[in-house]
């Protein structure tokens, strides 16, 4: 579907100003050209941009932001547009600032085990860069070929290795950011110790483009562990899966991933993508674990698994292609769900000890509020992080979201575990953040972006009386 930019785009004086900064071919206004920037990955969130602008350097980003601020134009920063909460697409005539051209990766700083990447470099490119030198980016997930380093920082992305390494926040060693007035803040020394003053970089991590535009990132790296073994395990239920992971963790110090999915997700993945089923028998629940180290973990992992009760069937894979085939069952979930329709997506976390009980309750709540909807639950087990996906529930999105997120709050959980708040969850943030926390967040926003020009309506609601862009 072609999406027009603002009807005035072709005569917009801002377009001419931006063209003098980035060159006319990097200011987009034609429907076919702006369309990919105006629709999110799930096809659920669509908006009309005033313009799309593609700066090619930090200086250009700074000049673009200053020009937009001068014109009172609201801005939406966009990286790979793989976000799942509608945070990177325009909502009401904003200028989309695409960071993808800032894709330079500097030579790895091997002494500090750090890498400096432009905001538009993809996660996969950064991984390749680090791996060539025996190091690795400690973050990984299925959207690695599209998600950008800037987007990953802006969303504090999680993924499949949080169990071992933590979220993106733990690895940001430096940041370069353009603030709402076009000024540039650079903290790129990569010092491990620096407690002299507020840490602006930490504040920007997870701010989803509402406090500043990330232009470059200094990322901490970890050793590239090439000896790996993955195991796909069939179990009866989530309760058993939680117990299996606890036991593997207790007995091995090299567990890197523990991913959960169920029969409904496997059916969808195999049906949609034509994959062969992993086992001859079907099972209710599946767990994918991966160990990694400097010594081949295959035998040790297999021995531990053989000793744990509750595993109905197991497939262990050591070589790359067989491991990738097992991972495909889990990583293809989002793609298969998207192929089947436009989903309502909820990304929540509860304490791991409550995960199974919470999941039972979610199924009940969905049955009650969206009967007949197709429910696909999967996620990162070790962090109690479930992706609750509903197909065929678009007309009941509000009511079902309300019910599931109320339940999350009752469990003391998070309504946005790793995807963020975006525009999708703004209404529900007060469920898990106190009035005092929200007041502090609003105060930070007002201090850094008093005219509410950066990604308005994302994370926090636009306050009444905020200047209209
Ligand atoms: C198949 C699939 C699997 C996924 N798996 C995971 C997963 O396991 N874990 C996880 O955490 N996420 C996952 N995601 C979500 C998504 O990939 C991440 O949120 C990712 O970090 C987004 O990066 P991006 O470059 O695409 O950002 P975008 O989608 O372009 O933007 C996301 C948000 O960040 C802001 N932003 C982007 N770039 C900048 C910048 N340079 N400066 C300031 N703000 C910016 C945007 O305004 C927006 O609010 C998955 C997505 C898909 C499609």
Coordinates of C-alpha atoms and ligand atoms in Angstrom, one line a residue:
X1 CA 0.0 0.0 0.0
X2 CA 1.6 3.3 -1.0
X3 CA 1.8 5.7 1.9
X4 CA 2.0 9.3 1.0
X5 CA 4.2 11.7 2.9
X6 CA 2.5 14.9 4.0
X7 CA 0.5 16.4 1.1
X8 CA 2.7 19.5 1.4
X9 CA 5.9 17.4 1.3
X10 CA 6.9 18.6 -2.2
X11 CA 6.5 22.2 -1.3
X12 CA 7.6 21.9 2.3
X13 CA 10.3 24.5 2.9
X14 CA 11.9 22.2 5.5
X15 CA 12.6 19.7 2.7
X16 CA 14.7 22.3 0.9
X17 CA 16.5 23.1 4.1
X18 CA 17.2 19.4 4.8
X19 CA 18.3 18.9 1.2
X20 CA 21.1 21.5 1.7
X21 CA 22.4 19.4 4.6
X22 CA 22.1 15.8 3.3
X23 CA 21.7 16.3 -0.4
X24 CA 18.3 16.2 -2.2
X25 CA 18.4 12.4 -2.8
X26 CA 18.4 11.8 0.9
X27 CA 15.2 13.7 1.5
X28 CA 12.3 11.5 0.6
X29 CA 8.8 12.5 -0.1
X30 CA 7.5 10.2 -2.8
X31 CA 4.9 7.6 -1.6
X32 CA 6.9 4.6 -2.9
X33 CA 10.1 5.8 -1.2
X34 CA 8.6 6.7 2.2
X35 CA 6.4 3.6 2.5
X36 CA 9.1 1.3 4.0
X37 CA 9.8 3.9 6.7
X38 CA 6.2 4.4 7.5
X39 CA 5.1 0.8 8.4
X40 CA 6.4 -1.3 11.2
X41 CA 7.7 -4.8 11.0
X42 CA 4.4 -6.3 12.1
X43 CA 2.3 -4.2 9.7
X44 CA 0.3 -3.1 12.7
X45 CA 1.6 0.5 13.1
X46 CA 1.4 2.9 10.1
X47 CA 1.7 6.6 9.9
X48 CA 2.3 9.4 7.4
X49 CA 5.7 11.0 7.7
X50 CA 6.1 14.7 6.9
X51 CA 9.4 13.7 5.2
X52 CA 12.0 11.0 5.5
X53 CA 15.6 12.2 5.8
X54 CA 18.8 10.1 5.7
X55 CA 21.8 11.9 7.1
X56 CA 25.2 10.3 6.5
X57 CA 27.3 11.5 9.4
X58 CA 26.9 12.7 13.0
X59 CA 27.4 16.3 11.8
X60 CA 24.5 15.9 9.4
X61 CA 22.3 14.4 12.1
X62 CA 23.1 17.3 14.3
X63 CA 22.3 19.8 11.5
X64 CA 19.1 17.9 10.6
X65 CA 17.9 18.0 14.2
X66 CA 18.7 21.6 14.6
X67 CA 16.8 22.5 11.4
X68 CA 13.8 20.4 12.5
X69 CA 13.9 22.1 15.9
X70 CA 14.1 25.5 14.3
X71 CA 11.0 24.6 12.2
X72 CA 9.2 23.1 15.2
X73 CA 9.0 19.8 13.4
X74 CA 8.7 16.6 15.5
X75 CA 11.1 13.8 14.7
X76 CA 11.1 10.0 14.8
X77 CA 14.5 8.3 14.8
X78 CA 14.6 5.1 12.9
X79 CA 17.2 2.3 12.7
X80 CA 16.4 -1.0 11.1
X81 CA 12.7 -0.7 11.8
X82 CA 12.6 -4.2 13.3
X83 CA 11.1 -2.8 16.6
X84 CA 7.8 -4.5 17.7
X85 CA 6.0 -1.7 19.6
X86 CA 5.5 0.9 16.9
X87 CA 8.2 3.2 18.2
X88 CA 10.1 3.9 15.0
X89 CA 7.2 4.8 12.7
X90 CA 5.6 8.2 12.4
X91 CA 2.2 8.9 14.0
X92 CA 1.3 12.4 13.0
X93 CA 3.4 14.0 10.3
X94 CA 6.8 13.7 12.0
X95 CA 10.1 13.8 10.1
X96 CA 11.5 10.3 10.1
X97 CA 15.3 10.5 10.6
X98 CA 16.8 7.2 9.3
X99 CA 20.2 6.4 10.8
X100 CA 21.0 3.5 8.5
X101 CA 23.6 5.4 6.5
X102 CA 25.7 5.7 9.7
X103 CA 27.0 2.2 9.3
X104 CA 30.7 2.5 9.7
X105 CA 32.5 0.1 12.2
X106 CA 35.9 1.2 13.4
X107 CA 38.8 -1.2 13.9
X108 CA 38.3 -3.2 17.1
X109 CA 40.0 -1.9 20.2
X110 CA 41.6 -5.2 21.2
X111 CA 43.3 -3.8 24.3
X112 CA 39.9 -2.8 25.8
X113 CA 37.9 -5.5 24.0
X114 CA 35.6 -2.8 22.6
X115 CA 34.2 -1.8 19.3
X116 CA 32.9 1.5 18.0
X117 CA 30.0 1.3 15.6
X118 CA 27.9 3.9 13.8
X119 CA 24.2 3.8 14.9
X120 CA 23.2 2.3 11.6
X121 CA 25.5 -0.7 11.6
X122 CA 23.6 -3.9 11.9
X123 CA 24.0 -6.3 14.8
X124 CA 25.2 -9.0 12.4
X125 CA 27.8 -6.7 10.9
X126 CA 29.1 -5.8 14.3
X127 CA 29.2 -9.5 15.2
X128 CA 31.2 -10.4 12.1
X129 CA 33.6 -7.6 12.8
X130 CA 34.3 -8.7 16.3
X131 CA 34.4 -12.5 15.5
X132 CA 37.1 -12.0 12.9
X133 CA 39.3 -11.1 15.9
X134 CA 38.2 -13.8 18.3
X135 CA 35.8 -11.5 20.2
X136 CA 32.0 -11.3 20.1
X137 CA 29.1 -8.9 20.7
X138 CA 27.4 -10.3 23.8
X139 CA 23.9 -9.6 22.3
X140 CA 22.1 -11.8 19.8
X141 CA 18.6 -12.3 18.4
X142 CA 16.7 -13.3 15.3
X143 CA 16.5 -9.8 13.8
X144 CA 20.3 -9.5 13.8
X145 CA 20.5 -8.8 10.0
X146 CA 18.2 -5.8 10.3
X147 CA 18.4 -4.4 13.8
X148 CA 20.9 -1.6 14.1
X149 CA 23.3 -0.9 17.0
X150 CA 21.6 2.4 17.6
X151 CA 18.2 0.7 17.8
X152 CA 19.5 -1.9 20.1
X153 CA 20.8 0.7 22.5
X154 CA 17.7 2.8 22.2
X155 CA 15.5 -0.2 23.1
X156 CA 18.0 -1.8 25.6
X157 CA 17.5 -5.0 23.6
X158 CA 17.7 -8.3 25.3
X159 CA 17.7 -11.5 23.2
X160 CA 19.0 -14.9 23.6
X161 CA 22.1 -14.4 25.6
X162 CA 20.8 -12.3 28.5
X163 CA 21.1 -15.3 30.7
X164 CA 24.8 -15.2 30.4
X165 CA 25.7 -11.6 29.6
X166 CA 22.7 -9.4 30.6
X167 CA 20.9 -6.8 28.4
X168 CA 22.5 -4.2 26.1
X169 CA 22.8 -1.8 29.0
X170 CA 25.6 -3.8 30.5
X171 CA 27.7 -3.5 27.4
X172 CA 27.5 0.2 26.4
X173 CA 30.9 1.6 27.1
X174 CA 30.4 4.9 25.4
X175 CA 27.8 6.8 23.4
X176 CA 27.6 9.7 21.0
X177 CA 24.2 11.4 21.0
X178 CA 22.5 14.3 19.3
X179 CA 20.2 16.1 21.7
X180 CA 16.8 17.7 20.7
X181 CA 18.4 21.1 20.0
X182 CA 21.1 19.6 17.7
X183 CA 23.9 19.7 20.2
X184 CA 26.2 16.7 20.4
X185 CA 27.2 14.8 23.6
X186 CA 30.2 12.5 23.2
X187 CA 31.3 10.0 25.9
X188 CA 33.4 7.7 23.8
X189 CA 36.5 7.1 25.9
X190 CA 35.4 3.7 27.0
X191 CA 36.7 4.1 30.5
X192 CA 35.7 1.2 32.7
X193 CA 35.7 3.6 35.7
X194 CA 34.2 7.1 35.5
X195 CA 31.9 8.1 38.2
X196 CA 32.5 11.8 37.9
X197 CA 29.1 13.2 37.2
X198 CA 25.8 11.9 35.9
X199 CA 26.0 9.1 33.3
X200 CA 24.1 10.6 30.4
X201 CA 24.8 7.4 28.3
X202 CA 23.0 5.2 30.8
X203 CA 20.0 7.5 30.6
X204 CA 19.8 7.2 26.9
X205 CA 19.9 3.4 26.9
X206 CA 16.3 2.2 26.6
X207 CA 14.9 5.7 26.0
X208 CA 13.5 4.7 22.6
X209 CA 14.5 7.9 20.7
X210 CA 12.7 10.2 23.1
X211 CA 15.7 11.8 24.8
X212 CA 18.3 12.0 22.0
X213 CA 19.4 10.4 18.8
X214 CA 22.3 7.9 19.1
X215 CA 24.8 8.3 16.4
X216 CA 27.6 6.0 17.5
X217 CA 28.2 3.4 20.2
X218 CA 31.2 2.0 21.9
X219 CA 30.3 -1.6 22.8
X220 CA 32.0 -3.9 25.2
X221 CA 32.9 -7.3 23.7
X222 CA 33.3 -10.8 25.1
X223 CA 35.4 -13.7 23.9
X224 CA 34.0 -15.5 20.9
X225 CA 33.2 -19.0 22.2
X226 CA 33.2 -21.3 19.2
X227 CA 32.7 -24.6 20.9
X228 CA 28.9 -25.0 21.2
X229 CA 26.2 -27.5 21.7
X230 CA 22.4 -26.9 21.4
X231 CA 19.7 -29.3 22.6
X232 CA 16.0 -29.2 21.8
X233 CA 14.1 -30.8 24.6
X234 CA 10.5 -32.0 24.7
X235 CA 8.8 -31.6 28.0
X236 CA 5.2 -31.7 29.4
X237 CA 4.8 -28.1 30.4
X238 CA 6.4 -24.8 31.4
X239 CA 6.7 -25.9 35.0
X240 CA 9.0 -28.8 34.0
X241 CA 10.9 -26.6 31.6
X242 CA 11.7 -24.1 34.4
X243 CA 12.9 -27.0 36.6
X244 CA 15.1 -28.4 33.8
X245 CA 16.8 -25.0 33.2
X246 CA 17.4 -24.6 37.0
X247 CA 19.1 -28.0 37.1
X248 CA 21.3 -27.4 33.9
X249 CA 22.3 -24.0 35.4
X250 CA 23.2 -25.6 38.7
X251 CA 25.4 -28.2 37.0
X252 CA 27.0 -26.3 34.2
X253 CA 28.7 -22.9 34.1
X254 CA 28.5 -22.5 30.3
X255 CA 24.7 -22.2 29.8
X256 CA 24.1 -19.4 27.4
X257 CA 20.5 -19.7 26.2
X258 CA 17.2 -21.2 27.4
X259 CA 14.3 -20.6 25.1
X260 CA 10.8 -21.8 25.5
X261 CA 8.0 -22.5 23.0
X262 CA 5.0 -24.7 22.7
X263 CA 3.1 -27.1 20.4
X264 CA 1.0 -24.2 19.0
X265 CA 4.2 -22.3 18.0
X266 CA 5.9 -25.3 16.5
X267 CA 2.8 -26.2 14.5
X268 CA 2.7 -22.6 13.1
X269 CA 6.4 -22.6 12.3
X270 CA 6.4 -26.0 10.6
X271 CA 3.2 -25.3 8.8
X272 CA 4.1 -21.8 7.6
X273 CA 7.8 -22.4 6.7
X274 CA 7.6 -26.0 5.7
X275 CA 10.1 -27.3 8.3
X276 CA 10.2 -31.0 9.2
X277 CA 9.0 -31.7 12.7
X278 CA 11.9 -32.2 15.2
X279 CA 10.6 -35.4 16.8
X280 CA 8.4 -38.3 15.7
X281 CA 6.0 -37.6 18.5
X282 CA 4.4 -34.3 19.3
X283 CA 4.8 -32.8 22.7
X284 CA 3.1 -29.9 24.5
X285 CA 6.2 -27.9 25.3
X286 CA 9.8 -27.4 24.0
X287 CA 12.9 -26.0 25.5
X288 CA 16.0 -25.0 23.5
X289 CA 19.2 -24.8 25.5
X290 CA 22.7 -23.9 24.3
X291 CA 26.0 -24.2 26.1
X292 CA 29.2 -22.5 24.8
X293 CA 32.8 -22.5 25.9
X294 CA 36.4 -23.2 24.8
X295 CA 36.0 -26.9 25.2
X296 CA 33.3 -28.9 23.3
X297 CA 30.4 -29.0 25.7
X298 CA 28.4 -31.6 23.7
X299 CA 29.2 -34.7 25.8
X300 CA 28.9 -32.9 29.1
X301 CA 25.6 -31.3 28.2
X302 CA 24.2 -34.7 27.0
X303 CA 25.3 -36.4 30.2
X304 CA 23.6 -33.7 32.4
X305 CA 20.4 -33.9 30.3
X306 CA 20.3 -37.7 30.5
X307 CA 20.3 -37.4 34.3
X308 CA 17.5 -34.9 34.6
X309 CA 13.9 -36.1 35.1
X310 CA 11.0 -34.8 33.0
X311 CA 12.7 -34.7 29.5
X312 CA 10.6 -36.8 27.2
X313 CA 12.8 -36.5 24.1
X314 CA 16.1 -34.7 23.3
X315 CA 18.0 -33.8 20.2
X316 CA 21.5 -32.6 20.8
X317 CA 23.5 -30.8 18.0
X318 CA 27.1 -29.7 18.0
X319 CA 27.9 -28.8 14.4
X320 CA 26.9 -25.4 13.0
X321 CA 24.2 -26.5 10.5
X322 CA 22.5 -28.9 12.9
X323 CA 22.5 -26.3 15.7
X324 CA 21.1 -23.7 13.3
X325 CA 18.3 -26.2 12.3
X326 CA 17.3 -26.5 16.0
X327 CA 17.4 -22.8 16.5
X328 CA 15.3 -22.2 13.4
X329 CA 12.3 -23.8 15.3
X330 CA 12.6 -21.0 17.9
X331 CA 13.8 -18.1 15.9
X332 CA 11.3 -18.5 13.2
X333 CA 8.4 -17.8 15.5
X334 CA 8.0 -14.1 14.9
X335 CA 8.4 -14.6 11.1
X336 CA 5.7 -17.4 11.1
X337 CA 3.3 -15.3 13.2
X338 CA 3.7 -12.4 10.8
X339 CA 3.1 -14.6 7.8
X340 CA -0.1 -15.8 9.4
X341 CA -1.6 -12.3 10.1
X342 CA -1.2 -9.0 11.9
X343 CA -0.6 -10.0 15.5
X344 CA -1.3 -8.3 18.8
X345 CA 2.1 -8.6 20.5
X346 CA 2.8 -8.4 24.2
X347 CA 6.3 -8.8 25.6
X348 CA 6.1 -9.3 29.3
X349 CA 8.2 -10.6 32.2
X350 CA 7.4 -12.1 35.6
X351 CA 9.6 -13.6 38.2
X352 CA 10.8 -17.0 36.9
X353 CA 9.4 -18.8 39.9
X354 CA 5.9 -17.6 38.9
X355 CA 6.3 -18.2 35.1
X356 CA 4.2 -21.4 34.8
X357 CA 1.4 -20.1 37.0
X358 CA 1.4 -16.8 35.1
X359 CA 1.2 -18.6 31.8
X360 CA -1.7 -20.7 32.9
X361 CA -3.5 -17.5 34.0
X362 CA -2.7 -15.7 30.7
X363 CA -4.3 -18.6 28.7
X364 CA -7.4 -18.1 30.9
X365 CA -7.5 -14.4 30.4
X366 CA -7.1 -14.6 26.6
X367 CA -9.9 -17.2 26.5
X368 CA -12.1 -14.9 28.3
X369 CA -11.3 -11.6 26.5
X370 CA -10.5 -12.9 23.0
X371 CA -12.2 -16.2 22.5
X372 CA -11.3 -17.9 19.2
X373 CA -8.0 -15.9 18.9
X374 CA -4.9 -18.0 18.0
X375 CA -2.5 -17.7 21.0
X376 CA 1.2 -18.3 20.5
X377 CA 3.4 -18.0 23.5
X378 CA 7.2 -18.3 23.4
X379 CA 10.1 -16.5 25.0
X380 CA 13.4 -16.3 27.0
X381 CA 12.7 -18.6 29.9
X382 CA 15.6 -17.7 32.2
X383 CA 14.4 -14.1 32.5
X384 CA 10.8 -15.0 32.9
X385 CA 10.2 -13.2 29.6
X386 CA 7.3 -14.4 27.5
X387 CA 6.1 -13.1 24.1
X388 CA 2.4 -13.4 24.1
X389 CA 1.2 -13.2 20.5
X390 CA -2.5 -13.2 19.4
X391 CA -3.7 -13.7 15.9
X392 CA -7.3 -12.9 14.9
X393 CA -7.7 -10.5 17.9
X394 CA -7.1 -7.1 16.2
X395 CA -10.6 -6.0 16.9
X396 CA -10.2 -6.9 20.6
X397 CA -6.6 -5.6 20.9
X398 CA -7.3 -3.0 23.7
X399 CA -9.4 -5.3 25.9
X400 CA -7.1 -8.3 25.7
X401 CA -4.0 -6.1 26.2
X402 CA -5.6 -4.5 29.2
X403 CA -6.4 -7.9 30.7
X404 CA -3.0 -9.5 30.1
X405 CA -1.1 -6.4 31.3
X406 CA -3.2 -6.1 34.5
X407 CA -2.3 -9.7 35.2
X408 CA 1.4 -8.9 34.6
X409 CA 1.1 -6.1 37.1
X410 CA -0.5 -8.4 39.6
X411 CA 2.5 -10.7 39.3
X412 CA 4.9 -7.8 39.9
X413 CA 6.1 -8.1 36.3
X414 CA 7.1 -5.8 33.4
X415 CA 4.7 -4.8 30.6
X416 CA 7.7 -4.3 28.2
X417 CA 10.5 -6.7 29.0
X418 CA 12.8 -6.2 26.0
X419 CA 10.9 -4.6 23.2
X420 CA 10.1 -1.3 25.1
X421 CA 7.0 0.7 25.4
X422 CA 6.9 2.3 21.9
X423 CA 3.5 3.8 21.1
X424 CA 1.9 0.4 21.8
X425 CA 2.1 0.3 25.6
X426 CA 2.1 4.0 26.6
X427 CA -1.4 3.6 28.1
X428 CA -0.3 0.8 30.4
X429 CA 3.0 2.1 31.7
X430 CA 1.4 3.4 34.9
X431 CA 0.4 -0.2 35.7
X432 CA 4.0 -1.0 36.7
X433 CA 5.6 2.4 37.3
X434 CA 4.6 4.6 40.3
X435 CA 3.3 8.1 40.1
X436 CA 6.7 9.3 41.5
X437 CA 8.7 7.3 38.8
X438 CA 6.5 8.7 36.0
X439 CA 6.9 12.2 37.4
X440 CA 10.7 11.8 37.4
X441 CA 10.6 10.4 33.8
X442 CA 8.6 13.3 32.7
X443 CA 11.0 15.7 34.4
X444 CA 13.9 14.2 32.5
X445 CA 12.0 14.4 29.2
X446 CA 11.1 18.0 29.8
X447 CA 14.7 18.9 30.7
X448 CA 16.2 17.3 27.6
X449 CA 13.4 17.9 25.1
X450 CA 11.2 20.7 26.5
X451 CA 9.2 21.1 23.2
X452 CA 8.5 17.3 23.0
X453 CA 10.0 17.1 19.5
X454 CA 11.8 13.8 19.8
X455 CA 9.5 10.8 19.2
X456 CA 6.4 12.4 20.8
X457 CA 3.8 9.9 22.1
X458 CA 6.4 7.1 22.6
X459 CA 7.1 5.9 26.1
X460 CA 5.3 8.8 27.7
X461 CA 2.0 10.4 26.6
X462 CA 2.2 13.9 25.1
X463 CA 1.3 16.3 27.9
X464 CA -1.6 18.6 27.4
X465 CA -0.4 22.0 26.4
X466 CA 2.8 20.6 24.8
X467 CA 3.6 22.8 21.8
X468 CA 2.1 21.4 18.6
X469 CA 4.7 20.5 16.1
Ligands
LIG1 C1 12.2 -11.5 14.3 C2 12.5 -10.5 15.4 C3 13.1 -11.0 16.6 C4 13.3 -10.1 17.6 N1 13.9 -10.6 18.7 C5 14.2 -9.7 19.7 C6 14.8 -10.2 20.9 O1 15.0 -11.4 21.1 N2 15.1 -9.3 21.9 C7 14.9 -7.9 21.7 O2 15.2 -7.2 22.6 N3 14.3 -7.5 20.6 C8 13.9 -8.3 19.6 N4 13.3 -7.8 18.5 C9 12.9 -6.4 18.4 C10 13.9 -5.5 17.7 O3 14.7 -6.2 16.8 C11 14.8 -4.7 18.7 O4 13.9 -3.9 19.5 C12 15.9 -3.9 18.1 O5 16.7 -3.4 19.1 C13 15.4 -2.7 17.2 O6 16.5 -2.2 16.5 P1 16.2 -1.4 15.2 O7 17.4 -0.8 14.7 O8 15.4 -2.2 14.2 O9 15.3 -0.2 15.8 P2 14.0 0.5 15.2 O10 12.9 -0.5 15.1 O11 14.3 1.3 14.0 O12 13.7 1.5 16.4 C14 13.3 1.0 17.7 C15 13.2 2.2 18.7 O13 14.4 2.8 18.9 C16 14.5 4.1 18.4 N5 15.7 4.3 17.7 C17 16.2 3.5 16.6 N6 17.4 4.0 16.3 C18 17.7 5.0 17.1 C19 18.9 5.8 17.3 N7 19.9 5.7 16.5 N8 18.8 6.8 18.3 C20 17.7 6.9 19.1 N9 16.6 6.1 18.9 C21 16.6 5.2 18.0 C22 13.2 4.3 17.5 O14 12.8 5.6 17.5 C23 12.3 3.3 18.2 O15 11.7 3.9 19.3 C24 13.0 -8.7 17.4 C25 12.4 -8.2 16.3 C26 12.2 -9.1 15.2 C27 11.6 -8.6 14.0

